[in-house]
Amino acid sequence: MKETRHLATLHTCFLKGQKRTLPELCQLLDLSRASVMRRLNRLRDCSLPLICCPSTHRYHYAGPVDPGVDFPGLFFTPSETAALLSLSALIEQLNPGLFRSTLEQSRRKILALNPVVPSVLKELSERVRLAPIHHRCIAAEILPVIAHALLHRKRLQFDYPASHAPDSALCCRTVSPQTLLFYRNNWYLDGYCHFRNELRTFGISRIRTCTLLKTNAKNIRRAELIRYFQAGYGIFAGGKVDTVRLRFSGMGACYAAEEEWHPDQTRILMKDGTVELSFPASDHRELTRDILSYGSEIEVLAPNDLRGHIAGIYTKAAQQYAGKGVK
């Protein structure tokens, strides 16, 4: 670690165009002449254009540095360091407190190895902002365990509500994790449930008492995961897949002309200014909420059961608002 830091300091110094004598480099690194020479030779071994001027006995780079040079150890340019630290800050904004200790350790290591950070870093992290809304809280200790199981291909055991009812009993699940998903400001786990013997999606905010098991996870082929989880619409997967047809009008048509509702969607711009979207969907729960958010600027053309379901919701809502209102 120390040697990599010394190499990074020398490299940054020479990148700035500085020319230093051997005694000056010894003072800069607080090392002996022999130790500094070994590190200078390491830079040469990496095909860096390091030379020592015969007349001034000062070390410097003789020309531009190839960005593809394989630098020893972990090293980033100042702009790469700024990007990594800004990304770290953005990740923490997704769920404040989540991975905080791990991210802080990573930041310290990056700064230790790459001490020169652009002055724009602080302003960049303040001016690039994520604004997660409607997100559900996650216990800080759960997501790191899930991430560890994913990377090391181990099974998880956790308690999970049997249904979405507020008083639903907890059910112990053993799951082989497949994919960690951040979707609409919330974290989900796609996994093979050994209790149900099928693929399932679990809301991580609903997971309780998560335990890492020593048993190896069951691996599902990537093609099968894509076919199962991405065949329908949104977070809910499985079941019979229908083709949904929607017609947008007014401002809804303007948005629909630019939005992607599904990777396999078909968009038709009609002569009357309306927009029709067609895409596959299996479970209609999430799709229903999205359709309702457009109000009268959207019409369900197919399938008939979804059209009837939406019409029923609007009928009930109209009855609720038909009175004189709350006094």
GROMACS .gro file of C-alpha atoms in nm:
model
  327
    1MET     CA    1   0.000   0.000   0.000
    2LYS     CA    2   0.278   0.246   0.094
    3GLU     CA    3   0.477   0.173  -0.220
    4THR     CA    4   0.172   0.228  -0.439
    5ARG     CA    5   0.109   0.558  -0.263
    6HIS     CA    6   0.472   0.662  -0.322
    7LEU     CA    7   0.445   0.570  -0.691
    8ALA     CA    8   0.122   0.767  -0.719
    9THR     CA    9   0.288   1.072  -0.559
   10LEU     CA   10   0.582   1.054  -0.799
   11HIS     CA   11   0.357   1.001  -1.098
   12THR     CA   12   0.135   1.296  -1.006
   13CYS     CA   13   0.440   1.515  -0.949
   14PHE     CA   14   0.585   1.437  -1.292
   15LEU     CA   15   0.246   1.466  -1.464
   16LYS     CA   16   0.235   1.827  -1.342
   17GLY     CA   17   0.560   1.890  -1.527
   18GLN     CA   18   0.767   1.921  -1.211
   19LYS     CA   19   1.140   1.848  -1.222
   20ARG     CA   20   1.295   1.722  -0.899
   21THR     CA   21   1.644   1.622  -0.790
   22LEU     CA   22   1.701   1.295  -0.608
   23PRO     CA   23   1.745   1.469  -0.267
   24GLU     CA   24   1.420   1.658  -0.326
   25LEU     CA   25   1.240   1.333  -0.405
   26CYS     CA   26   1.384   1.173  -0.092
   27GLN     CA   27   1.245   1.460   0.112
   28LEU     CA   28   0.909   1.444  -0.068
   29LEU     CA   29   0.863   1.074   0.004
   30ASP     CA   30   1.061   1.063   0.330
   31LEU     CA   31   1.262   0.770   0.195
   32SER     CA   32   1.628   0.681   0.146
   33ARG     CA   33   1.806   0.733  -0.186
   34ALA     CA   34   1.800   0.359  -0.257
   35SER     CA   35   1.425   0.334  -0.188
   36VAL     CA   36   1.349   0.631  -0.414
   37MET     CA   37   1.563   0.485  -0.692
   38ARG     CA   38   1.372   0.157  -0.674
   39ARG     CA   39   1.045   0.344  -0.717
   40LEU     CA   40   1.182   0.549  -1.005
   41ASN     CA   41   1.286   0.227  -1.174
   42ARG     CA   42   0.933   0.091  -1.122
   43LEU     CA   43   0.799   0.390  -1.315
   44ARG     CA   44   1.041   0.316  -1.600
   45ASP     CA   45   0.931  -0.049  -1.596
   46CYS     CA   46   0.580   0.075  -1.671
   47SER     CA   47   0.707   0.242  -1.991
   48LEU     CA   48   0.664   0.589  -1.842
   49PRO     CA   49   0.890   0.851  -2.009
   50LEU     CA   50   1.098   0.921  -1.699
   51ILE     CA   51   1.443   1.069  -1.759
   52CYS     CA   52   1.711   1.244  -1.556
   53CYS     CA   53   1.857   1.558  -1.711
   54PRO     CA   54   2.240   1.517  -1.726
   55SER     CA   55   2.308   1.885  -1.662
   56THR     CA   56   2.057   1.958  -1.382
   57HIS     CA   57   2.026   1.604  -1.241
   58ARG     CA   58   1.653   1.655  -1.218
   59TYR     CA   59   1.400   1.380  -1.288
   60HIS     CA   60   1.094   1.450  -1.504
   61TYR     CA   61   0.875   1.307  -1.779
   62ALA     CA   62   1.024   1.365  -2.124
   63GLY     CA   63   0.687   1.377  -2.298
   64PRO     CA   64   0.315   1.305  -2.274
   65VAL     CA   65   0.206   0.993  -2.091
   66ASP     CA   66   0.009   0.724  -2.272
   67PRO     CA   67  -0.328   0.698  -2.089
   68GLY     CA   68  -0.322   0.322  -2.149
   69VAL     CA   69  -0.005   0.271  -1.944
   70ASP     CA   70  -0.045  -0.015  -1.696
   71PHE     CA   71   0.042   0.170  -1.375
   72PRO     CA   72   0.153  -0.049  -1.082
   73GLY     CA   73  -0.109  -0.096  -0.816
   74LEU     CA   74  -0.439   0.086  -0.791
   75PHE     CA   75  -0.409   0.434  -0.937
   76PHE     CA   76  -0.650   0.678  -1.095
   77THR     CA   77  -0.602   1.009  -1.269
   78PRO     CA   78  -0.736   1.316  -1.084
   79SER     CA   79  -1.050   1.323  -1.302
   80GLU     CA   80  -1.105   0.948  -1.249
   81THR     CA   81  -1.067   0.997  -0.874
   82ALA     CA   82  -1.320   1.281  -0.879
   83ALA     CA   83  -1.565   1.065  -1.076
   84LEU     CA   84  -1.530   0.773  -0.833
   85LEU     CA   85  -1.578   0.989  -0.526
   86SER     CA   86  -1.876   1.167  -0.680
   87LEU     CA   87  -2.029   0.832  -0.772
   88SER     CA   88  -1.974   0.719  -0.414
   89ALA     CA   89  -2.161   1.026  -0.289
   90LEU     CA   90  -2.448   0.960  -0.530
   91ILE     CA   91  -2.478   0.596  -0.422
   92GLU     CA   92  -2.509   0.709  -0.062
   93GLN     CA   93  -2.788   0.948  -0.164
   94LEU     CA   94  -2.996   0.654  -0.284
   95ASN     CA   95  -3.043   0.541   0.075
   96PRO     CA   96  -2.872   0.763   0.336
   97GLY     CA   97  -2.678   0.548   0.582
   98LEU     CA   98  -2.679   0.240   0.360
   99PHE     CA   99  -2.319   0.121   0.302
  100ARG     CA  100  -2.202   0.438   0.481
  101SER     CA  101  -1.913   0.276   0.667
  102THR     CA  102  -1.804   0.073   0.361
  103LEU     CA  103  -1.820   0.374   0.130
  104GLU     CA  104  -1.628   0.588   0.377
  105GLN     CA  105  -1.351   0.328   0.393
  106SER     CA  106  -1.338   0.316   0.013
  107ARG     CA  107  -1.315   0.694  -0.007
  108ARG     CA  108  -1.026   0.701   0.239
  109LYS     CA  109  -0.836   0.435   0.042
  110ILE     CA  110  -0.890   0.614  -0.289
  111LEU     CA  111  -0.768   0.941  -0.142
  112ALA     CA  112  -0.469   0.770   0.019
  113LEU     CA  113  -0.358   0.620  -0.312
  114ASN     CA  114  -0.453   0.921  -0.521
  115PRO     CA  115  -0.389   1.230  -0.308
  116VAL     CA  116  -0.454   1.491  -0.577
  117VAL     CA  117  -0.824   1.559  -0.622
  118PRO     CA  118  -0.955   1.839  -0.849
  119SER     CA  119  -1.091   2.143  -0.671
  120VAL     CA  120  -1.420   2.089  -0.853
  121LEU     CA  121  -1.489   1.765  -0.662
  122LYS     CA  122  -1.678   1.926  -0.375
  123GLU     CA  123  -1.888   2.142  -0.606
  124LEU     CA  124  -1.956   1.846  -0.838
  125SER     CA  125  -2.086   1.629  -0.554
  126GLU     CA  126  -2.309   1.915  -0.437
  127ARG     CA  127  -2.448   2.002  -0.780
  128VAL     CA  128  -2.518   1.647  -0.903
  129ARG     CA  129  -2.805   1.525  -0.690
  130LEU     CA  130  -3.041   1.230  -0.674
  131ALA     CA  131  -3.388   1.288  -0.534
  132PRO     CA  132  -3.538   0.949  -0.445
  133ILE     CA  133  -3.909   0.968  -0.361
  134HIS     CA  134  -4.155   0.703  -0.247
  135HIS     CA  135  -3.864   0.490  -0.131
  136ARG     CA  136  -3.901   0.239   0.151
  137CYS     CA  137  -3.652   0.216   0.434
  138ILE     CA  138  -3.411  -0.079   0.454
  139ALA     CA  139  -3.234  -0.204   0.765
  140ALA     CA  140  -2.870  -0.099   0.719
  141GLU     CA  141  -2.734  -0.447   0.790
  142ILE     CA  142  -2.942  -0.634   0.529
  143LEU     CA  143  -2.822  -0.506   0.191
  144PRO     CA  144  -2.449  -0.574   0.256
  145VAL     CA  145  -2.534  -0.936   0.343
  146ILE     CA  146  -2.733  -0.973   0.021
  147ALA     CA  147  -2.452  -0.816  -0.184
  148HIS     CA  148  -2.200  -1.056  -0.025
  149ALA     CA  149  -2.419  -1.356  -0.107
  150LEU     CA  150  -2.456  -1.239  -0.469
  151LEU     CA  151  -2.082  -1.196  -0.523
  152HIS     CA  152  -1.981  -1.518  -0.346
  153ARG     CA  153  -2.277  -1.720  -0.481
  154LYS     CA  154  -2.417  -1.830  -0.145
  155ARG     CA  155  -2.777  -1.886  -0.038
  156LEU     CA  156  -2.970  -1.655   0.191
  157GLN     CA  157  -3.226  -1.730   0.459
  158PHE     CA  158  -3.466  -1.461   0.569
  159ASP     CA  159  -3.812  -1.399   0.707
  160TYR     CA  160  -4.055  -1.252   0.456
  161PRO     CA  161  -4.425  -1.157   0.480
  162ALA     CA  162  -4.653  -1.416   0.321
  163SER     CA  163  -4.867  -1.140   0.165
  164HIS     CA  164  -4.898  -0.760   0.142
  165ALA     CA  165  -5.156  -0.750   0.421
  166PRO     CA  166  -5.042  -0.535   0.720
  167ASP     CA  167  -5.087  -0.827   0.962
  168SER     CA  168  -4.936  -1.090   0.733
  169ALA     CA  169  -4.738  -1.365   0.907
  170LEU     CA  170  -4.368  -1.403   0.835
  171CYS     CA  171  -4.250  -1.701   0.632
  172CYS     CA  172  -3.892  -1.834   0.642
  173ARG     CA  173  -3.745  -1.839   0.291
  174THR     CA  174  -3.423  -1.991   0.158
  175VAL     CA  175  -3.324  -1.810  -0.158
  176SER     CA  176  -3.046  -1.836  -0.416
  177PRO     CA  177  -2.984  -1.469  -0.509
  178GLN     CA  178  -2.957  -1.392  -0.880
  179THR     CA  179  -2.984  -1.017  -0.937
  180LEU     CA  180  -2.988  -0.705  -0.718
  181LEU     CA  181  -3.223  -0.449  -0.870
  182PHE     CA  182  -3.275  -0.079  -0.793
  183TYR     CA  183  -3.613  -0.001  -0.946
  184ARG     CA  184  -3.823   0.312  -0.899
  185ASN     CA  185  -3.623   0.423  -0.596
  186ASN     CA  186  -3.644   0.089  -0.417
  187TRP     CA  187  -3.422  -0.218  -0.389
  188TYR     CA  188  -3.535  -0.563  -0.499
  189LEU     CA  189  -3.380  -0.907  -0.510
  190ASP     CA  190  -3.447  -1.147  -0.795
  191GLY     CA  191  -3.383  -1.498  -0.670
  192TYR     CA  192  -3.472  -1.865  -0.684
  193CYS     CA  193  -3.699  -1.941  -0.389
  194HIS     CA  194  -3.633  -2.293  -0.255
  195PHE     CA  195  -3.959  -2.275  -0.058
  196ARG     CA  196  -4.171  -2.219  -0.370
  197ASN     CA  197  -3.925  -2.388  -0.609
  198GLU     CA  198  -3.949  -2.102  -0.858
  199LEU     CA  199  -3.808  -1.761  -0.941
  200ARG     CA  200  -3.940  -1.474  -0.732
  201THR     CA  201  -3.878  -1.102  -0.678
  202PHE     CA  202  -3.843  -0.989  -0.316
  203GLY     CA  203  -3.876  -0.632  -0.191
  204ILE     CA  204  -3.567  -0.586   0.024
  205SER     CA  205  -3.749  -0.340   0.250
  206ARG     CA  206  -3.978  -0.631   0.354
  207ILE     CA  207  -3.694  -0.873   0.436
  208ARG     CA  208  -3.636  -0.947   0.804
  209THR     CA  209  -3.343  -1.115   0.984
  210CYS     CA  210  -3.135  -1.196   0.677
  211THR     CA  211  -2.871  -1.470   0.726
  212LEU     CA  212  -2.588  -1.576   0.495
  213LEU     CA  213  -2.572  -1.955   0.452
  214LYS     CA  214  -2.269  -2.167   0.366
  215THR     CA  215  -2.463  -2.358   0.098
  216ASN     CA  216  -2.377  -2.264  -0.260
  217ALA     CA  217  -2.647  -2.079  -0.450
  218LYS     CA  218  -2.839  -2.237  -0.736
  219ASN     CA  219  -2.731  -2.059  -1.054
  220ILE     CA  220  -2.995  -1.974  -1.312
  221ARG     CA  221  -2.885  -1.904  -1.668
  222ARG     CA  222  -2.890  -1.540  -1.767
  223ALA     CA  223  -3.115  -1.608  -2.066
  224GLU     CA  224  -3.373  -1.774  -1.840
  225LEU     CA  225  -3.364  -1.481  -1.596
  226ILE     CA  226  -3.423  -1.233  -1.877
  227ARG     CA  227  -3.702  -1.443  -2.023
  228TYR     CA  228  -3.880  -1.468  -1.687
  229PHE     CA  229  -3.831  -1.125  -1.532
  230GLN     CA  230  -3.837  -0.902  -1.841
  231ALA     CA  231  -4.116  -1.064  -2.038
  232GLY     CA  232  -4.392  -0.868  -1.865
  233TYR     CA  233  -4.431  -0.514  -1.740
  234GLY     CA  234  -4.256  -0.364  -1.440
  235ILE     CA  235  -4.144  -0.542  -1.125
  236PHE     CA  236  -4.407  -0.817  -1.131
  237ALA     CA  237  -4.315  -1.121  -1.341
  238GLY     CA  238  -4.460  -1.458  -1.432
  239GLY     CA  239  -4.807  -1.555  -1.551
  240LYS     CA  240  -4.978  -1.528  -1.887
  241VAL     CA  241  -4.840  -1.252  -2.106
  242ASP     CA  242  -5.090  -1.028  -2.290
  243THR     CA  243  -5.033  -0.751  -2.542
  244VAL     CA  244  -5.140  -0.419  -2.394
  245ARG     CA  245  -5.252  -0.136  -2.624
  246LEU     CA  246  -5.278   0.218  -2.490
  247ARG     CA  247  -5.387   0.538  -2.661
  248PHE     CA  248  -5.252   0.870  -2.530
  249SER     CA  249  -5.398   1.213  -2.603
  250GLY     CA  250  -5.327   1.574  -2.504
  251MET     CA  251  -5.011   1.622  -2.296
  252GLY     CA  252  -5.009   1.247  -2.235
  253ALA     CA  253  -4.935   1.199  -2.605
  254CYS     CA  254  -4.638   1.436  -2.579
  255TYR     CA  255  -4.491   1.230  -2.293
  256ALA     CA  256  -4.570   0.896  -2.458
  257ALA     CA  257  -4.390   1.005  -2.774
  258GLU     CA  258  -4.067   1.022  -2.572
  259GLU     CA  259  -4.108   0.760  -2.298
  260GLU     CA  260  -4.018   0.394  -2.300
  261TRP     CA  261  -4.273   0.184  -2.112
  262HIS     CA  262  -4.120  -0.146  -2.217
  263PRO     CA  263  -3.804  -0.252  -2.408
  264ASP     CA  264  -4.020  -0.435  -2.664
  265GLN     CA  265  -4.281  -0.165  -2.710
  266THR     CA  266  -4.422  -0.046  -3.041
  267ARG     CA  267  -4.509   0.322  -3.079
  268ILE     CA  268  -4.741   0.463  -3.346
  269LEU     CA  269  -4.792   0.837  -3.397
  270MET     CA  270  -5.149   0.880  -3.524
  271LYS     CA  271  -5.263   1.149  -3.768
  272ASP     CA  272  -5.497   1.301  -3.508
  273GLY     CA  273  -5.201   1.367  -3.272
  274THR     CA  274  -5.265   1.074  -3.042
  275VAL     CA  275  -5.000   0.812  -2.967
  276GLU     CA  276  -5.057   0.437  -2.940
  277LEU     CA  277  -4.822   0.211  -2.745
  278SER     CA  278  -4.824  -0.169  -2.754
  279PHE     CA  279  -4.611  -0.392  -2.530
  280PRO     CA  280  -4.628  -0.725  -2.343
  281ALA     CA  281  -4.751  -0.740  -1.983
  282SER     CA  282  -4.848  -1.023  -1.750
  283ASP     CA  283  -4.931  -0.885  -1.406
  284HIS     CA  284  -5.138  -0.564  -1.431
  285ARG     CA  285  -5.095  -0.428  -1.077
  286GLU     CA  286  -4.811  -0.187  -1.148
  287LEU     CA  287  -4.941  -0.109  -1.495
  288THR     CA  288  -5.278  -0.008  -1.345
  289ARG     CA  289  -5.114   0.256  -1.125
  290ASP     CA  290  -4.920   0.396  -1.421
  291ILE     CA  291  -5.232   0.413  -1.637
  292LEU     CA  292  -5.430   0.592  -1.365
  293SER     CA  293  -5.156   0.855  -1.331
  294TYR     CA  294  -5.247   0.981  -1.681
  295GLY     CA  295  -5.613   1.035  -1.597
  296SER     CA  296  -5.830   1.113  -1.899
  297GLU     CA  297  -5.529   1.146  -2.129
  298ILE     CA  298  -5.499   0.770  -2.170
  299GLU     CA  299  -5.736   0.496  -2.287
  300VAL     CA  300  -5.685   0.121  -2.262
  301LEU     CA  301  -5.763  -0.039  -2.597
  302ALA     CA  302  -5.663  -0.394  -2.504
  303PRO     CA  303  -5.689  -0.637  -2.335
  304ASN     CA  304  -6.057  -0.616  -2.243
  305ASP     CA  305  -6.012  -0.732  -1.882
  306LEU     CA  306  -5.763  -0.449  -1.815
  307ARG     CA  307  -5.994  -0.197  -1.984
  308GLY     CA  308  -6.284  -0.313  -1.767
  309HIS     CA  309  -6.069  -0.301  -1.454
  310ILE     CA  310  -5.965   0.061  -1.519
  311ALA     CA  311  -6.323   0.159  -1.600
  312GLY     CA  312  -6.440   0.007  -1.273
  313ILE     CA  313  -6.183   0.205  -1.075
  314TYR     CA  314  -6.294   0.531  -1.238
  315THR     CA  315  -6.660   0.449  -1.174
  316LYS     CA  316  -6.592   0.391  -0.806
  317ALA     CA  317  -6.381   0.707  -0.786
  318ALA     CA  318  -6.658   0.910  -0.952
  319GLN     CA  319  -6.904   0.783  -0.692
  320GLN     CA  320  -6.670   0.891  -0.414
  321TYR     CA  321  -6.653   1.245  -0.555
  322ALA     CA  322  -7.021   1.268  -0.646
  323GLY     CA  323  -7.121   1.394  -0.302
  324LYS     CA  324  -7.082   1.740  -0.155
  325GLY     CA  325  -6.740   1.660  -0.013
  326VAL     CA  326  -6.605   1.634   0.337
  327LYS     CA  327  -6.749   1.885   0.581
   0.00000   0.00000   0.00000
